[in-house]
Amino acid sequence: TQLLEQSPQFLSIQEGENLTVYCNSSSVFSSLQWYRQEPGEGPVLLVTVVTGGEVKKLKRLTFQFGDARKDSSLHITAAQPGDTGLYLCAGGRNYQLIWGAGTKLIIKP
Amino acid sequence: DAGVIQSPRHEVTEMGQEVTLRCKPISGHDYLFWYRQTMMRGLELLIYFNNNVPIDDSGMPEDRFSAKMPNASFSTLKIQPSEPRDSAVYFCASSPLDRRSTYEQYFGPGTRLTVT
């Protein structure tokens, strides 16, 4: 059972386009984190949201935590080739992280 | 500050051999996690420690896998005997005690294991 459903699994778009990645669950989390992983490296933490309805911005990336703390979204504005990578969401519970399966994002120049 | 350090970065071994993966967590972090990542199954938690004590090893595939944390700055994951289906990238991550309950984790670069 995948406790965190992440969609889409794969996304390939042109440079300059906008995109949104979703992370959904029926469970409540104390926090929701987004990581980016590049080939040959470990996941790197991008952002943590902890309050229902919280919105955080990181340059062209906007992260939102659902009001009920069960879901989250990552929106990228004007995507660039440097945004290419595997994006993972993870929900915090009982000192562990519950991981989504990841979204493989490719931005074509 | 140095991040999480893992060694070796790559390991190629023959079926039946013993494999030992090593991890040095970030100094001061209270939690250490071992993960395995494959294309088919994604990121899987194998085991995690709190203050050097194993807390949950329910993700360890079978008795061939064992993990130790003899002190706060070192942990090992051992596979004996190794099998081709163990081929994967193994990550170590550490996490500080966080009163905000965020459970943020910091990953090492991983060890790519190939068992032939």
PDB file of N, CA, C and O in Angstrom, chain A residues 5-65:
ATOM      1  N   GLU A   5       0.637   8.995  -2.496  1.00  0.00           N
ATOM      2  CA  GLU A   5       0.505   8.859  -3.936  1.00  0.00           C
ATOM      3  C   GLU A   5       1.037  10.121  -4.595  1.00  0.00           C
ATOM      4  O   GLU A   5       0.543  11.217  -4.334  1.00  0.00           O
ATOM      5  N   GLN A   6       2.011   9.929  -5.464  1.00  0.00           N
ATOM      6  CA  GLN A   6       2.623  11.070  -6.122  1.00  0.00           C
ATOM      7  C   GLN A   6       2.291  11.015  -7.606  1.00  0.00           C
ATOM      8  O   GLN A   6       2.362   9.955  -8.233  1.00  0.00           O
ATOM      9  N   SER A   7       1.920  12.165  -8.183  1.00  0.00           N
ATOM     10  CA  SER A   7       1.582  12.193  -9.600  1.00  0.00           C
ATOM     11  C   SER A   7       2.003  13.517 -10.225  1.00  0.00           C
ATOM     12  O   SER A   7       2.033  14.543  -9.542  1.00  0.00           O
ATOM     13  N   PRO A   8       2.349  13.507 -11.514  1.00  0.00           N
ATOM     14  CA  PRO A   8       2.495  12.308 -12.344  1.00  0.00           C
ATOM     15  C   PRO A   8       3.788  11.575 -12.013  1.00  0.00           C
ATOM     16  O   PRO A   8       4.644  12.113 -11.319  1.00  0.00           O
ATOM     17  N   GLN A   9       3.930  10.378 -12.515  1.00  0.00           N
ATOM     18  CA  GLN A   9       5.160   9.627 -12.289  1.00  0.00           C
ATOM     19  C   GLN A   9       6.278  10.139 -13.180  1.00  0.00           C
ATOM     20  O   GLN A   9       7.451  10.063 -12.818  1.00  0.00           O
ATOM     21  N   PHE A  10       5.881  10.646 -14.336  1.00  0.00           N
ATOM     22  CA  PHE A  10       6.870  11.107 -15.316  1.00  0.00           C
ATOM     23  C   PHE A  10       6.311  12.328 -16.033  1.00  0.00           C
ATOM     24  O   PHE A  10       5.122  12.368 -16.373  1.00  0.00           O
ATOM     25  N   LEU A  11       7.174  13.323 -16.267  1.00  0.00           N
ATOM     26  CA  LEU A  11       6.748  14.537 -16.950  1.00  0.00           C
ATOM     27  C   LEU A  11       7.907  15.088 -17.764  1.00  0.00           C
ATOM     28  O   LEU A  11       9.000  15.312 -17.234  1.00  0.00           O
ATOM     29  N   SER A  12       7.647  15.274 -19.045  1.00  0.00           N
ATOM     30  CA  SER A  12       8.657  15.831 -19.937  1.00  0.00           C
ATOM     31  C   SER A  12       8.052  17.042 -20.632  1.00  0.00           C
ATOM     32  O   SER A  12       7.062  16.905 -21.354  1.00  0.00           O
ATOM     33  N   ILE A  13       8.617  18.232 -20.399  1.00  0.00           N
ATOM     34  CA  ILE A  13       8.052  19.451 -20.957  1.00  0.00           C
ATOM     35  C   ILE A  13       9.159  20.335 -21.514  1.00  0.00           C
ATOM     36  O   ILE A  13      10.355  20.105 -21.271  1.00  0.00           O
ATOM     37  N   GLN A  14       8.746  21.360 -22.242  1.00  0.00           N
ATOM     38  CA  GLN A  14       9.689  22.297 -22.832  1.00  0.00           C
ATOM     39  C   GLN A  14      10.072  23.381 -21.815  1.00  0.00           C
ATOM     40  O   GLN A  14       9.292  23.760 -20.931  1.00  0.00           O
ATOM     41  N   GLU A  15      11.275  23.855 -21.963  1.00  0.00           N
ATOM     42  CA  GLU A  15      11.749  24.977 -21.155  1.00  0.00           C
ATOM     43  C   GLU A  15      10.750  26.136 -21.247  1.00  0.00           C
ATOM     44  O   GLU A  15      10.218  26.429 -22.327  1.00  0.00           O
ATOM     45  N   GLY A  16      10.483  26.757 -20.097  1.00  0.00           N
ATOM     46  CA  GLY A  16       9.576  27.898 -20.079  1.00  0.00           C
ATOM     47  C   GLY A  16       8.152  27.571 -19.675  1.00  0.00           C
ATOM     48  O   GLY A  16       7.378  28.472 -19.320  1.00  0.00           O
ATOM     49  N   GLU A  17       7.790  26.293 -19.741  1.00  0.00           N
ATOM     50  CA  GLU A  17       6.431  25.898 -19.355  1.00  0.00           C
ATOM     51  C   GLU A  17       6.312  25.815 -17.836  1.00  0.00           C
ATOM     52  O   GLU A  17       7.306  25.743 -17.114  1.00  0.00           O
ATOM     53  N   ASN A  18       5.072  25.816 -17.385  1.00  0.00           N
ATOM     54  CA  ASN A  18       4.771  25.642 -15.956  1.00  0.00           C
ATOM     55  C   ASN A  18       4.326  24.207 -15.701  1.00  0.00           C
ATOM     56  O   ASN A  18       3.817  23.533 -16.613  1.00  0.00           O
ATOM     57  N   LEU A  19       4.502  23.750 -14.474  1.00  0.00           N
ATOM     58  CA  LEU A  19       4.065  22.395 -14.142  1.00  0.00           C
ATOM     59  C   LEU A  19       3.723  22.299 -12.661  1.00  0.00           C
ATOM     60  O   LEU A  19       4.194  23.106 -11.841  1.00  0.00           O
ATOM     61  N   THR A  20       2.911  21.294 -12.340  1.00  0.00           N
ATOM     62  CA  THR A  20       2.555  21.029 -10.944  1.00  0.00           C
ATOM     63  C   THR A  20       2.667  19.535 -10.673  1.00  0.00           C
ATOM     64  O   THR A  20       2.197  18.721 -11.472  1.00  0.00           O
ATOM     65  N   VAL A  21       3.274  19.202  -9.564  1.00  0.00           N
ATOM     66  CA  VAL A  21       3.388  17.822  -9.099  1.00  0.00           C
ATOM     67  C   VAL A  21       2.579  17.705  -7.815  1.00  0.00           C
ATOM     68  O   VAL A  21       2.604  18.602  -6.966  1.00  0.00           O
ATOM     69  N   TYR A  22       1.864  16.577  -7.692  1.00  0.00           N
ATOM     70  CA  TYR A  22       0.955  16.402  -6.561  1.00  0.00           C
ATOM     71  C   TYR A  22       1.386  15.224  -5.686  1.00  0.00           C
ATOM     72  O   TYR A  22       1.928  14.229  -6.163  1.00  0.00           O
ATOM     73  N   CYS A  23       1.074  15.367  -4.413  1.00  0.00           N
ATOM     74  CA  CYS A  23       1.400  14.349  -3.423  1.00  0.00           C
ATOM     75  C   CYS A  23       0.169  14.208  -2.527  1.00  0.00           C
ATOM     76  O   CYS A  23      -0.205  15.181  -1.859  1.00  0.00           O
ATOM     77  N   ASN A  24      -0.479  13.041  -2.555  1.00  0.00           N
ATOM     78  CA  ASN A  24      -1.749  12.876  -1.854  1.00  0.00           C
ATOM     79  C   ASN A  24      -1.757  11.671  -0.934  1.00  0.00           C
ATOM     80  O   ASN A  24      -1.153  10.640  -1.229  1.00  0.00           O
ATOM     81  N   SER A  25      -2.479  11.821   0.176  1.00  0.00           N
ATOM     82  CA  SER A  25      -2.580  10.732   1.138  1.00  0.00           C
ATOM     83  C   SER A  25      -3.911  10.829   1.879  1.00  0.00           C
ATOM     84  O   SER A  25      -4.531  11.893   1.928  1.00  0.00           O
ATOM     85  N   SER A  26      -4.333   9.710   2.440  1.00  0.00           N
ATOM     86  CA  SER A  26      -5.509   9.721   3.304  1.00  0.00           C
ATOM     87  C   SER A  26      -5.108   9.898   4.767  1.00  0.00           C
ATOM     88  O   SER A  26      -5.962   9.966   5.653  1.00  0.00           O
ATOM     89  N   SER A  27      -3.804   9.972   4.996  1.00  0.00           N
ATOM     90  CA  SER A  27      -3.283  10.086   6.358  1.00  0.00           C
ATOM     91  C   SER A  27      -2.782  11.503   6.624  1.00  0.00           C
ATOM     92  O   SER A  27      -2.363  12.212   5.712  1.00  0.00           O
ATOM     93  N   VAL A  28      -2.797  11.873   7.888  1.00  0.00           N
ATOM     94  CA  VAL A  28      -2.293  13.176   8.312  1.00  0.00           C
ATOM     95  C   VAL A  28      -0.817  13.049   8.667  1.00  0.00           C
ATOM     96  O   VAL A  28      -0.403  12.072   9.294  1.00  0.00           O
ATOM     97  N   PHE A  29      -0.050  14.051   8.279  1.00  0.00           N
ATOM     98  CA  PHE A  29       1.375  14.076   8.584  1.00  0.00           C
ATOM     99  C   PHE A  29       1.716  15.299   9.426  1.00  0.00           C
ATOM    100  O   PHE A  29       1.083  16.339   9.313  1.00  0.00           O
ATOM    101  N   SER A  30       2.746  15.161  10.246  1.00  0.00           N
ATOM    102  CA  SER A  30       3.194  16.303  11.039  1.00  0.00           C
ATOM    103  C   SER A  30       3.999  17.279  10.195  1.00  0.00           C
ATOM    104  O   SER A  30       4.126  18.457  10.552  1.00  0.00           O
ATOM    105  N   SER A  31       4.538  16.809   9.090  1.00  0.00           N
ATOM    106  CA  SER A  31       5.271  17.677   8.170  1.00  0.00           C
ATOM    107  C   SER A  31       5.240  17.033   6.789  1.00  0.00           C
ATOM    108  O   SER A  31       4.987  15.825   6.648  1.00  0.00           O
ATOM    109  N   LEU A  32       5.528  17.837   5.794  1.00  0.00           N
ATOM    110  CA  LEU A  32       5.628  17.316   4.430  1.00  0.00           C
ATOM    111  C   LEU A  32       6.872  17.938   3.818  1.00  0.00           C
ATOM    112  O   LEU A  32       7.064  19.166   3.894  1.00  0.00           O
ATOM    113  N   GLN A  33       7.704  17.082   3.249  1.00  0.00           N
ATOM    114  CA  GLN A  33       8.954  17.574   2.686  1.00  0.00           C
ATOM    115  C   GLN A  33       9.039  17.221   1.217  1.00  0.00           C
ATOM    116  O   GLN A  33       8.489  16.214   0.773  1.00  0.00           O
ATOM    117  N   TRP A  34       9.756  18.048   0.490  1.00  0.00           N
ATOM    118  CA  TRP A  34      10.063  17.785  -0.912  1.00  0.00           C
ATOM    119  C   TRP A  34      11.570  17.716  -1.073  1.00  0.00           C
ATOM    120  O   TRP A  34      12.306  18.558  -0.539  1.00  0.00           O
ATOM    121  N   TYR A  35      12.000  16.685  -1.791  1.00  0.00           N
ATOM    122  CA  TYR A  35      13.402  16.467  -2.077  1.00  0.00           C
ATOM    123  C   TYR A  35      13.590  16.402  -3.582  1.00  0.00           C
ATOM    124  O   TYR A  35      12.680  16.001  -4.319  1.00  0.00           O
ATOM    125  N   ARG A  36      14.799  16.767  -4.032  1.00  0.00           N
ATOM    126  CA  ARG A  36      15.159  16.553  -5.424  1.00  0.00           C
ATOM    127  C   ARG A  36      16.401  15.669  -5.469  1.00  0.00           C
ATOM    128  O   ARG A  36      17.355  15.877  -4.691  1.00  0.00           O
ATOM    129  N   GLN A  37      16.362  14.716  -6.378  1.00  0.00           N
ATOM    130  CA  GLN A  37      17.483  13.793  -6.518  1.00  0.00           C
ATOM    131  C   GLN A  37      17.985  13.824  -7.952  1.00  0.00           C
ATOM    132  O   GLN A  37      17.196  13.690  -8.890  1.00  0.00           O
ATOM    133  N   GLU A  38      19.283  13.995  -8.104  1.00  0.00           N
ATOM    134  CA  GLU A  38      19.911  13.959  -9.419  1.00  0.00           C
ATOM    135  C   GLU A  38      20.664  12.643  -9.564  1.00  0.00           C
ATOM    136  O   GLU A  38      21.034  12.014  -8.562  1.00  0.00           O
ATOM    137  N   PRO A  39      20.901  12.203 -10.801  1.00  0.00           N
ATOM    138  CA  PRO A  39      21.551  10.901 -11.030  1.00  0.00           C
ATOM    139  C   PRO A  39      22.873  10.772 -10.292  1.00  0.00           C
ATOM    140  O   PRO A  39      23.691  11.687 -10.307  1.00  0.00           O
ATOM    141  N   GLY A  40      23.062   9.659  -9.591  1.00  0.00           N
ATOM    142  CA  GLY A  40      24.315   9.404  -8.903  1.00  0.00           C
ATOM    143  C   GLY A  40      24.456  10.103  -7.563  1.00  0.00           C
ATOM    144  O   GLY A  40      25.535  10.043  -6.950  1.00  0.00           O
ATOM    145  N   GLU A  41      23.376  10.733  -7.107  1.00  0.00           N
ATOM    146  CA  GLU A  41      23.443  11.453  -5.833  1.00  0.00           C
ATOM    147  C   GLU A  41      22.276  11.049  -4.940  1.00  0.00           C
ATOM    148  O   GLU A  41      21.299  10.445  -5.390  1.00  0.00           O
ATOM    149  N   GLY A  42      22.371  11.441  -3.672  1.00  0.00           N
ATOM    150  CA  GLY A  42      21.269  11.205  -2.755  1.00  0.00           C
ATOM    151  C   GLY A  42      20.238  12.316  -2.846  1.00  0.00           C
ATOM    152  O   GLY A  42      20.517  13.397  -3.370  1.00  0.00           O
ATOM    153  N   PRO A  43      19.018  12.068  -2.355  1.00  0.00           N
ATOM    154  CA  PRO A  43      18.002  13.123  -2.331  1.00  0.00           C
ATOM    155  C   PRO A  43      18.467  14.318  -1.501  1.00  0.00           C
ATOM    156  O   PRO A  43      19.100  14.151  -0.453  1.00  0.00           O
ATOM    157  N   VAL A  44      18.131  15.504  -1.976  1.00  0.00           N
ATOM    158  CA  VAL A  44      18.490  16.737  -1.285  1.00  0.00           C
ATOM    159  C   VAL A  44      17.214  17.466  -0.885  1.00  0.00           C
ATOM    160  O   VAL A  44      16.329  17.674  -1.721  1.00  0.00           O
ATOM    161  N   LEU A  45      17.134  17.829   0.374  1.00  0.00           N
ATOM    162  CA  LEU A  45      15.949  18.499   0.887  1.00  0.00           C
ATOM    163  C   LEU A  45      15.776  19.876   0.246  1.00  0.00           C
ATOM    164  O   LEU A  45      16.705  20.687   0.220  1.00  0.00           O
ATOM    165  N   LEU A  46      14.561  20.121  -0.289  1.00  0.00           N
ATOM    166  CA  LEU A  46      14.238  21.429  -0.869  1.00  0.00           C
ATOM    167  C   LEU A  46      13.484  22.300   0.136  1.00  0.00           C
ATOM    168  O   LEU A  46      13.818  23.468   0.338  1.00  0.00           O
ATOM    169  N   VAL A  47      12.461  21.704   0.753  1.00  0.00           N
ATOM    170  CA  VAL A  47      11.603  22.507   1.625  1.00  0.00           C
ATOM    171  C   VAL A  47      10.852  21.593   2.577  1.00  0.00           C
ATOM    172  O   VAL A  47      10.630  20.416   2.297  1.00  0.00           O
ATOM    173  N   THR A  48      10.475  22.160   3.725  1.00  0.00           N
ATOM    174  CA  THR A  48       9.613  21.476   4.692  1.00  0.00           C
ATOM    175  C   THR A  48       8.439  22.385   5.002  1.00  0.00           C
ATOM    176  O   THR A  48       8.618  23.577   5.262  1.00  0.00           O
ATOM    177  N   VAL A  49       7.233  21.830   4.962  1.00  0.00           N
ATOM    178  CA  VAL A  49       6.036  22.560   5.388  1.00  0.00           C
ATOM    179  C   VAL A  49       5.410  21.816   6.555  1.00  0.00           C
ATOM    180  O   VAL A  49       5.387  20.583   6.552  1.00  0.00           O
ATOM    181  N   VAL A  50       4.942  22.566   7.535  1.00  0.00           N
ATOM    182  CA  VAL A  50       4.450  21.928   8.750  1.00  0.00           C
ATOM    183  C   VAL A  50       3.040  22.364   9.141  1.00  0.00           C
ATOM    184  O   VAL A  50       2.369  21.666   9.907  1.00  0.00           O
ATOM    185  N   THR A  51       2.575  23.481   8.617  1.00  0.00           N
ATOM    186  CA  THR A  51       1.270  24.020   9.012  1.00  0.00           C
ATOM    187  C   THR A  51       0.273  23.835   7.879  1.00  0.00           C
ATOM    188  O   THR A  51       0.593  24.126   6.721  1.00  0.00           O
ATOM    189  N   GLY A  52      -0.926  23.378   8.195  1.00  0.00           N
ATOM    190  CA  GLY A  52      -1.965  23.239   7.186  1.00  0.00           C
ATOM    191  C   GLY A  52      -2.188  24.543   6.451  1.00  0.00           C
ATOM    192  O   GLY A  52      -2.327  25.588   7.084  1.00  0.00           O
ATOM    193  N   GLY A  53      -2.196  24.493   5.108  1.00  0.00           N
ATOM    194  CA  GLY A  53      -2.379  25.689   4.301  1.00  0.00           C
ATOM    195  C   GLY A  53      -1.103  26.480   4.040  1.00  0.00           C
ATOM    196  O   GLY A  53      -1.127  27.462   3.292  1.00  0.00           O
ATOM    197  N   GLU A  54      -0.011  26.034   4.603  1.00  0.00           N
ATOM    198  CA  GLU A  54       1.253  26.760   4.452  1.00  0.00           C
ATOM    199  C   GLU A  54       1.729  26.765   3.007  1.00  0.00           C
ATOM    200  O   GLU A  54       1.626  25.760   2.308  1.00  0.00           O
ATOM    201  N   VAL A  55       2.243  27.913   2.580  1.00  0.00           N
ATOM    202  CA  VAL A  55       2.816  28.065   1.250  1.00  0.00           C
ATOM    203  C   VAL A  55       4.247  28.586   1.401  1.00  0.00           C
ATOM    204  O   VAL A  55       4.483  29.543   2.137  1.00  0.00           O
ATOM    205  N   LYS A  56       5.169  27.921   0.729  1.00  0.00           N
ATOM    206  CA  LYS A  56       6.562  28.382   0.734  1.00  0.00           C
ATOM    207  C   LYS A  56       7.036  28.515  -0.695  1.00  0.00           C
ATOM    208  O   LYS A  56       6.689  27.705  -1.556  1.00  0.00           O
ATOM    209  N   LYS A  57       7.856  29.553  -0.913  1.00  0.00           N
ATOM    210  CA  LYS A  57       8.407  29.776  -2.247  1.00  0.00           C
ATOM    211  C   LYS A  57       9.925  29.708  -2.201  1.00  0.00           C
ATOM    212  O   LYS A  57      10.567  30.231  -1.295  1.00  0.00           O
ATOM    213  N   LEU A  58      10.475  29.062  -3.231  1.00  0.00           N
ATOM    214  CA  LEU A  58      11.908  28.932  -3.379  1.00  0.00           C
ATOM    215  C   LEU A  58      12.201  29.295  -4.824  1.00  0.00           C
ATOM    216  O   LEU A  58      12.121  28.454  -5.717  1.00  0.00           O
ATOM    217  N   LYS A  59      12.479  30.572  -5.052  1.00  0.00           N
ATOM    218  CA  LYS A  59      12.681  31.097  -6.406  1.00  0.00           C
ATOM    219  C   LYS A  59      11.456  30.777  -7.272  1.00  0.00           C
ATOM    220  O   LYS A  59      10.369  31.265  -7.016  1.00  0.00           O
ATOM    221  N   ARG A  60      11.597  29.928  -8.280  1.00  0.00           N
ATOM    222  CA  ARG A  60      10.476  29.633  -9.179  1.00  0.00           C
ATOM    223  C   ARG A  60       9.631  28.445  -8.692  1.00  0.00           C
ATOM    224  O   ARG A  60       8.685  28.053  -9.360  1.00  0.00           O
ATOM    225  N   LEU A  61       9.968  27.902  -7.546  1.00  0.00           N
ATOM    226  CA  LEU A  61       9.239  26.757  -7.003  1.00  0.00           C
ATOM    227  C   LEU A  61       8.308  27.215  -5.880  1.00  0.00           C
ATOM    228  O   LEU A  61       8.723  27.962  -4.997  1.00  0.00           O
ATOM    229  N   THR A  62       7.049  26.771  -5.934  1.00  0.00           N
ATOM    230  CA  THR A  62       6.064  27.086  -4.905  1.00  0.00           C
ATOM    231  C   THR A  62       5.542  25.782  -4.323  1.00  0.00           C
ATOM    232  O   THR A  62       5.084  24.909  -5.067  1.00  0.00           O
ATOM    233  N   PHE A  63       5.612  25.665  -3.016  1.00  0.00           N
ATOM    234  CA  PHE A  63       5.191  24.461  -2.307  1.00  0.00           C
ATOM    235  C   PHE A  63       3.993  24.811  -1.434  1.00  0.00           C
ATOM    236  O   PHE A  63       3.983  25.844  -0.772  1.00  0.00           O
ATOM    237  N   GLN A  64       3.002  23.925  -1.433  1.00  0.00           N
ATOM    238  CA  GLN A  64       1.830  24.154  -0.601  1.00  0.00           C
ATOM    239  C   GLN A  64       1.477  22.889   0.172  1.00  0.00           C
ATOM    240  O   GLN A  64       1.521  21.786  -0.374  1.00  0.00           O
ATOM    241  N   PHE A  65       1.114  23.066   1.422  1.00  0.00           N
ATOM    242  CA  PHE A  65       0.639  21.977   2.277  1.00  0.00           C
ATOM    243  C   PHE A  65      -0.864  22.112   2.388  1.00  0.00           C
ATOM    244  O   PHE A  65      -1.372  23.208   2.627  1.00  0.00           O
TER     245      PHE A  65
END
